[in-house]
Tab-separated table of C-alpha atoms in Angstrom:
chain	number	residue	atom	x	y	z
A	1	MET	CA	102.577	107.625	95.852
A	2	ARG	CA	101.592	110.560	93.680
A	3	ILE	CA	100.287	113.656	95.483
A	4	CYS	CA	98.018	116.182	93.758
A	5	LYS	CA	99.449	119.667	93.280
A	6	ALA	CA	96.834	121.280	95.537
A	7	GLY	CA	98.035	119.157	98.449
A	8	TRP	CA	101.717	120.059	98.416
A	9	PRO	CA	101.338	123.320	100.429
A	10	PHE	CA	99.740	121.322	103.267
A	11	VAL	CA	102.316	118.516	103.144
A	12	LEU	CA	105.305	120.852	102.997
A	13	GLY	CA	103.817	123.258	105.544
A	14	CYS	CA	103.391	120.503	108.135
A	15	PHE	CA	106.791	118.986	107.332
A	16	VAL	CA	108.696	122.285	107.600
A	17	THR	CA	106.886	123.138	110.848
A	18	ALA	CA	107.819	119.733	112.247
A	19	ILE	CA	111.487	120.245	111.276
A	20	LEU	CA	111.576	123.645	113.002
A	21	LEU	CA	109.914	122.282	116.138
A	22	SER	CA	112.333	119.375	116.197
A	23	ALA	CA	115.317	121.718	115.984
A	24	LEU	CA	113.839	123.907	118.708
A	25	ALA	CA	113.218	120.872	120.931
A	26	LYS	CA	116.874	119.872	120.671
A	27	SER	CA	118.149	123.372	121.367
A	28	VAL	CA	116.039	123.923	124.492
A	29	HIS	CA	115.864	120.233	125.524
A	30	SER	CA	112.067	120.342	125.583
A	31	ALA	CA	110.137	117.056	125.553
A	32	PHE	CA	106.926	118.955	124.817
A	33	MET	CA	108.435	120.585	121.725
A	34	GLY	CA	109.619	117.141	120.659
A	35	PHE	CA	106.063	115.860	121.046
A	36	LEU	CA	104.742	118.735	118.899
A	37	ALA	CA	107.375	117.953	116.285
A	38	GLY	CA	106.138	114.358	116.212
A	39	VAL	CA	102.581	115.572	115.736
A	40	GLY	CA	103.801	117.750	112.866
A	41	PHE	CA	105.440	114.790	111.124
A	42	LEU	CA	102.259	112.739	111.556
A	43	ALA	CA	100.216	115.627	110.118
A	44	ALA	CA	102.539	115.801	107.111
A	45	ALA	CA	102.150	112.044	106.553
A	46	PHE	CA	98.359	112.294	106.848
A	47	CYS	CA	98.212	115.195	104.377
A	48	ALA	CA	100.346	113.227	101.909
A	49	TYR	CA	97.940	110.304	102.268
A	50	PHE	CA	94.828	112.493	102.064
A	51	PHE	CA	95.966	114.348	98.936
A	52	ARG	CA	97.117	111.199	97.135
A	53	ASP	CA	96.309	111.023	93.455
A	54	PRO	CA	95.785	107.354	92.538
A	55	SER	CA	95.941	106.254	88.923
A	56	ARG	CA	92.627	105.161	87.464
A	57	ILE	CA	91.663	103.170	84.370
A	58	VAL	CA	88.664	104.871	82.759
A	59	PRO	CA	86.282	102.460	80.963
A	60	LEU	CA	86.169	103.018	77.210
A	61	GLY	CA	82.817	103.887	75.635
A	62	ASP	CA	80.534	106.923	75.903
A	63	GLN	CA	77.687	104.695	77.123
A	64	PHE	CA	79.356	104.436	80.546
A	65	ILE	CA	78.855	106.941	83.369
A	66	VAL	CA	81.634	106.693	85.943
A	67	SER	CA	81.678	107.752	89.557
A	68	PRO	CA	82.668	111.389	90.166
A	69	ALA	CA	84.111	110.582	93.594
A	70	ASP	CA	85.676	107.933	95.817
A	71	GLY	CA	83.475	106.813	98.667
A	72	LYS	CA	80.362	104.988	99.774
A	73	VAL	CA	76.999	105.274	98.027
A	74	VAL	CA	74.782	106.365	100.914
A	75	ASP	CA	71.573	106.947	98.949
A	76	ILE	CA	69.992	106.511	95.525
A	77	SER	CA	66.533	107.972	95.238
A	78	GLU	CA	64.082	109.411	92.762
A	79	GLY	CA	63.915	113.174	92.849
A	80	ASN	CA	63.651	116.393	90.890
A	81	ASP	CA	66.228	118.856	89.661
A	82	PRO	CA	65.921	122.352	88.107
A	83	ALA	CA	67.837	121.169	85.030
A	84	TRP	CA	65.339	118.398	84.300
A	85	ALA	CA	61.633	118.550	83.476
A	86	GLU	CA	61.073	114.917	84.445
A	87	PRO	CA	62.015	112.906	87.575
A	88	ILE	CA	65.640	111.856	87.898
A	89	TRP	CA	67.905	109.665	90.001
A	90	VAL	CA	69.963	111.365	92.698
A	91	MET	CA	72.967	109.390	93.897
A	92	ARG	CA	74.790	110.573	97.019
A	93	ILE	CA	78.394	109.522	97.694
A	94	PHE	CA	79.980	110.061	101.114
A	95	LEU	CA	83.733	110.697	101.227
A	96	SER	CA	85.438	109.929	104.523
A	97	VAL	CA	88.721	111.606	105.450
A	98	PHE	CA	90.450	108.397	104.360
A	99	GLU	CA	89.226	108.604	100.745
A	100	PRO	CA	91.040	110.387	97.910
A	101	HIS	CA	89.174	113.690	97.591
A	102	LEU	CA	89.747	114.486	93.922
A	103	GLN	CA	86.598	114.680	91.805
A	104	ARG	CA	86.447	113.403	88.230
A	105	SER	CA	84.014	113.972	85.389
A	106	PRO	CA	81.479	111.137	85.060
A	107	ILE	CA	81.186	111.626	81.289
A	108	GLN	CA	82.793	113.264	78.292
A	109	GLY	CA	81.112	116.584	77.656
A	110	GLN	CA	81.019	120.343	78.070
A	111	VAL	CA	80.388	122.276	81.276
A	112	ARG	CA	77.247	124.297	80.635
A	113	LYS	CA	76.866	125.941	84.020
A	114	ILE	CA	78.650	126.219	87.378
A	115	VAL	CA	76.890	127.569	90.475
A	116	TYR	CA	78.714	128.047	93.796
A	117	THR	CA	76.441	128.437	96.831
A	118	THR	CA	77.667	129.440	100.275
A	119	GLY	CA	76.099	127.715	103.256
A	120	LYS	CA	76.583	125.732	106.430
A	121	PHE	CA	79.142	123.047	107.280
A	122	LEU	CA	76.970	120.259	108.669
A	123	ASP	CA	78.331	116.734	108.833
A	124	ALA	CA	78.142	115.356	105.282
A	125	ARG	CA	75.942	112.484	106.540
A	126	HIS	CA	73.377	114.890	107.994
A	127	PRO	CA	70.039	114.567	106.107
A	128	GLN	CA	70.011	118.314	105.399
A	129	ALA	CA	73.675	118.594	104.383
A	130	HIS	CA	72.998	118.471	100.638
A	131	PHE	CA	70.421	121.245	101.025
A	132	GLU	CA	72.115	123.603	103.485
A	133	ASN	CA	75.877	123.080	103.168
A	134	GLU	CA	78.257	125.100	101.022
A	135	GLN	CA	78.388	123.504	97.593
A	136	ASN	CA	79.471	123.772	93.978
A	137	ARG	CA	77.175	122.513	91.215
A	138	LEU	CA	78.307	121.598	87.683
A	139	GLU	CA	75.952	120.887	84.788
A	140	ILE	CA	77.729	118.802	82.146
A	141	ILE	CA	76.228	118.274	78.682
A	142	ALA	CA	77.264	114.838	77.438
A	143	SER	CA	78.869	114.261	74.065
A	144	ASN	CA	76.682	111.160	73.816
A	145	PRO	CA	73.481	112.339	72.069
A	146	LYS	CA	71.425	109.695	73.891
A	147	LEU	CA	71.842	111.744	77.079
A	148	ARG	CA	69.522	114.631	76.237
A	149	GLY	CA	69.848	116.450	79.556
A	150	PRO	CA	72.806	117.456	81.702
A	151	ILE	CA	74.576	115.200	84.155
A	152	VAL	CA	74.741	117.303	87.331
A	153	VAL	CA	77.595	116.850	89.799
A	154	THR	CA	77.546	118.744	93.109
A	155	GLN	CA	80.558	119.053	95.389
A	156	ILE	CA	79.285	119.487	98.963
A	157	ALA	CA	81.369	120.675	101.907
A	158	GLY	CA	81.167	118.821	105.220
A	159	LEU	CA	81.845	119.367	108.902
A	160	ILE	CA	85.616	119.272	108.402
A	161	ALA	CA	85.673	120.215	104.707
A	162	ARG	CA	85.827	123.993	104.549
A	163	ARG	CA	87.050	124.471	101.036
A	164	ILE	CA	85.723	123.395	97.650
A	165	VAL	CA	88.090	123.723	94.700
A	166	CYS	CA	86.965	123.593	91.063
A	167	TRP	CA	89.485	123.924	88.239
A	168	VAL	CA	87.131	123.845	85.252
A	169	LYS	CA	85.230	126.882	83.920
A	170	GLU	CA	81.849	127.277	82.233
A	171	GLY	CA	82.185	126.327	78.588
A	172	GLY	CA	85.169	124.093	79.292
A	173	SER	CA	85.389	120.532	78.010
A	174	LEU	CA	85.933	117.429	80.120
A	175	GLN	CA	86.913	113.895	79.266
A	176	ALA	CA	85.332	111.035	81.173
A	177	GLY	CA	87.427	110.461	84.285
A	178	GLU	CA	89.227	113.809	84.001
A	179	GLN	CA	89.917	115.576	87.299
A	180	PHE	CA	87.970	118.782	87.777
A	181	GLY	CA	88.026	119.548	91.495
A	182	LEU	CA	88.858	118.793	95.094
A	183	ILE	CA	87.165	119.036	98.490
A	184	ARG	CA	89.060	119.428	101.778
A	185	PHE	CA	88.601	117.290	104.012
A	186	GLY	CA	85.469	115.054	104.603
A	187	SER	CA	82.533	115.672	102.294
A	188	GLN	CA	79.836	114.467	99.914
A	189	VAL	CA	79.367	114.432	96.150
A	190	ASP	CA	75.923	114.130	94.547
A	191	ILE	CA	75.224	113.190	90.943
A	192	VAL	CA	71.946	113.613	89.058
A	193	LEU	CA	71.175	110.970	86.435
A	194	PRO	CA	68.219	110.566	84.049
A	195	ARG	CA	65.801	107.753	84.838
A	196	THR	CA	66.554	106.280	81.402
A	197	VAL	CA	69.989	105.010	82.447
A	198	GLU	CA	70.619	101.560	83.884
A	199	LEU	CA	72.106	101.857	87.372
A	200	LYS	CA	75.112	99.624	88.016
A	201	VAL	CA	75.617	100.269	91.740
A	202	LYS	CA	73.399	100.198	94.804
A	203	LYS	CA	73.246	101.811	98.231
A	204	GLY	CA	76.162	100.667	100.367
A	205	ASP	CA	78.556	100.029	97.467
A	206	HIS	CA	82.034	101.539	97.478
A	207	VAL	CA	82.930	103.408	94.289
A	208	GLU	CA	86.127	104.857	92.844
A	209	ALA	CA	86.263	108.123	90.923
A	210	GLY	CA	86.855	107.682	87.212
A	211	SER	CA	86.874	103.894	87.176
A	212	THR	CA	83.664	102.547	88.738
A	213	VAL	CA	80.773	102.448	86.277
A	214	ILE	CA	77.740	103.713	88.204
A	215	ALA	CA	75.305	103.721	85.242
A	216	GLU	CA	75.041	102.819	81.592
A	217	VAL	CA	73.110	104.595	78.849
């Protein structure tokens, strides 16, 4: 199982702590220290699982828009966005702690704008989470000329997720399915789509980042 680079400090930190606690438990003959060592090993295993980096097959063709995150589609609704003059689709994807938390670009294009907003840490399923929680918003201009406005992807922190990581910079280029960020630990990712696209998923569907086609131009 491949682990993303950002996860190794957590995996190794828990593992080394567990080793030290185990050695201490043996030296002082402490059952409680042994229990803590066991917890440390379990934490290391969970971190390795959480920060896994699964391989994905990205569909060929710039007409496809792929999911930016792994998780469950909890809402698809008509809305408005500052980057668009006309109504758009807003798709919200909930990531449980058991999902891979790497985010991938839904299209090939260039990052026009990145806005990081500090905020609260409500449960990602809270109806106000996407308004009030800490979040990072990317506006991506598609290489496909048929998409005249930006595809907007927003990484949203949750109750447990206290850190949003974004590796791409404004002006940077992304390939469809390319990794651009990470959220630790449970969270939500929203994507803004023009009403002109044909949606390929519905509320309740499970999607995979980089491989599930969520819309087609």
